């Protein structure tokens, strides 16, 4: 989200500035070698030591070594206890580690040290937005924008907050500002499509989906099941059992949009080999940590289906086709990958009967008409064996109407 990178530091000594520039440009090995040479060949004063530790923390963070980054950022603060920037970097790291309360405390300390610290304000905006405290998030983003002019992510996050508050007329100018700064910003273009300013695309941009669920991953199951009352995974089990019988086992299962493993965990005992596919690295990591799947792939589901040579006798897609409007390629690929007698089981949001699919202006998700889904199944040689309406989840305390579907590929 907004606090995704680290800002520049004016007035650095030349060797440190060179290391910083190498890091910004993605020359990690050069940055590491320059920092290593610096700390081993020069006696650094406390200010320089703090900067060196902070740069080493940034380097560790972009490489994914969060434990090493934590040590370096803490050392930087020991060297310069009054540095708002170093506190901001530590707070951003803690949030990435899933330590939201610690992150909040550190980031609030950063803006007490310097209320104009852009990265701390932006990171606090991200935290408050994730918590649903949108008015506070807007305040932090606006504070960051005072000095962060030119960063397209700040107006983008402001647009998202106003959209979530259903203040559409206030959201639109922020997304338009993003496109003025970065005309190829796909997420802003997508949101303007959601808000009916631009034509709707046939699917949600993959980067938009992956960022959404990377941020959502730490609280996904608790929020979706306990707060929103999500039941799609349970209805998939019931539907497959009704079609195949409660005791049928499957040789090769594929869970499209597997997320943290909500669906996979319920089918694990009935599938000898289970593969999960998802766009979100952090959702995949949680699924991996649970040990549910035999194989996991972080990639677009259509790309996986078109590349794989494996056939499956069970393909599951729980709450994933809501991010794809035109499902013709997805159905074709699923039908191709199913073994004779195999089952395709999916959940969808219920759309308007007169349109194949619609993109919700309040949800950013696609809803599909039953006639469209039936036509897709039939045109790809699949036989409908189950379709049942149910409440998929709550949204704003209102039920979202969904449908669980099963198709079978005819046996040879």
XYZ file of N, CA and C in Angstrom, residues 15-39 52 55-60:
96
model
N 29.787 8.041 0.519
C 29.708 6.574 0.445
C 28.331 6.034 0.839
N 27.730 6.615 1.849
C 26.395 6.180 2.250
C 25.363 6.517 1.178
N 25.514 7.687 0.585
C 24.575 8.084 -0.460
C 24.701 7.164 -1.668
N 25.918 6.762 -1.990
C 26.109 5.833 -3.105
C 25.438 4.495 -2.816
N 25.567 4.022 -1.586
C 24.922 2.757 -1.217
C 23.405 2.890 -1.302
N 22.895 4.033 -0.848
C 21.451 4.254 -0.914
C 20.967 4.275 -2.354
N 21.685 4.976 -3.224
C 21.273 5.045 -4.624
C 21.302 3.668 -5.277
N 22.293 2.867 -4.934
C 22.354 1.506 -5.477
C 21.143 0.697 -5.027
N 20.743 0.889 -3.775
C 19.575 0.175 -3.247
C 18.297 0.619 -3.954
N 18.133 1.929 -4.128
C 16.947 2.460 -4.798
C 16.849 1.934 -6.222
N 17.992 1.809 -6.889
C 18.017 1.353 -8.277
C 17.920 -0.163 -8.409
N 17.855 -0.864 -7.286
C 17.733 -2.311 -7.326
C 19.048 -3.050 -7.462
N 20.165 -2.335 -7.326
C 21.485 -2.978 -7.397
C 21.874 -3.459 -6.000
N 21.247 -4.551 -5.584
C 21.380 -4.990 -4.201
C 22.801 -5.432 -3.863
N 23.432 -6.153 -4.763
C 24.794 -6.626 -4.482
C 25.751 -5.450 -4.349
N 25.590 -4.451 -5.217
C 26.435 -3.264 -5.127
C 26.203 -2.535 -3.810
N 24.933 -2.376 -3.433
C 24.621 -1.705 -2.172
C 25.222 -2.460 -0.996
N 25.093 -3.789 -1.022
C 25.619 -4.590 0.080
C 27.131 -4.484 0.174
N 27.812 -4.551 -0.968
C 29.276 -4.487 -0.940
C 29.754 -3.114 -0.482
N 29.068 -2.050 -0.913
C 29.455 -0.709 -0.483
C 29.254 -0.522 1.017
N 28.140 -1.028 1.525
C 27.890 -0.922 2.960
C 28.889 -1.742 3.757
N 29.179 -2.947 3.279
C 30.128 -3.807 3.980
C 31.509 -3.167 4.027
N 31.925 -2.591 2.892
C 33.228 -1.927 2.854
C 33.253 -0.724 3.791
N 32.146 -0.024 3.832
C 32.066 1.177 4.655
C 32.195 0.851 6.138
N 31.455 -0.153 6.599
C 31.442 -0.446 8.036
C 32.719 -1.152 8.487
N 23.779 3.687 8.263
C 24.263 2.411 7.716
C 23.366 1.257 8.155
N 20.090 1.445 6.190
C 20.238 0.971 4.809
C 20.358 -0.549 4.760
N 21.086 -1.115 5.725
C 21.189 -2.580 5.779
C 19.831 -3.212 6.080
N 19.037 -2.532 6.899
C 17.684 -3.024 7.163
C 16.820 -2.999 5.917
N 16.927 -1.908 5.152
C 16.174 -1.834 3.899
C 16.586 -2.954 2.950
N 17.892 -3.184 2.857
C 18.400 -4.228 1.972
C 17.873 -5.593 2.396
N 17.899 -5.871 3.692
C 17.378 -7.151 4.187
C 15.882 -7.272 3.915
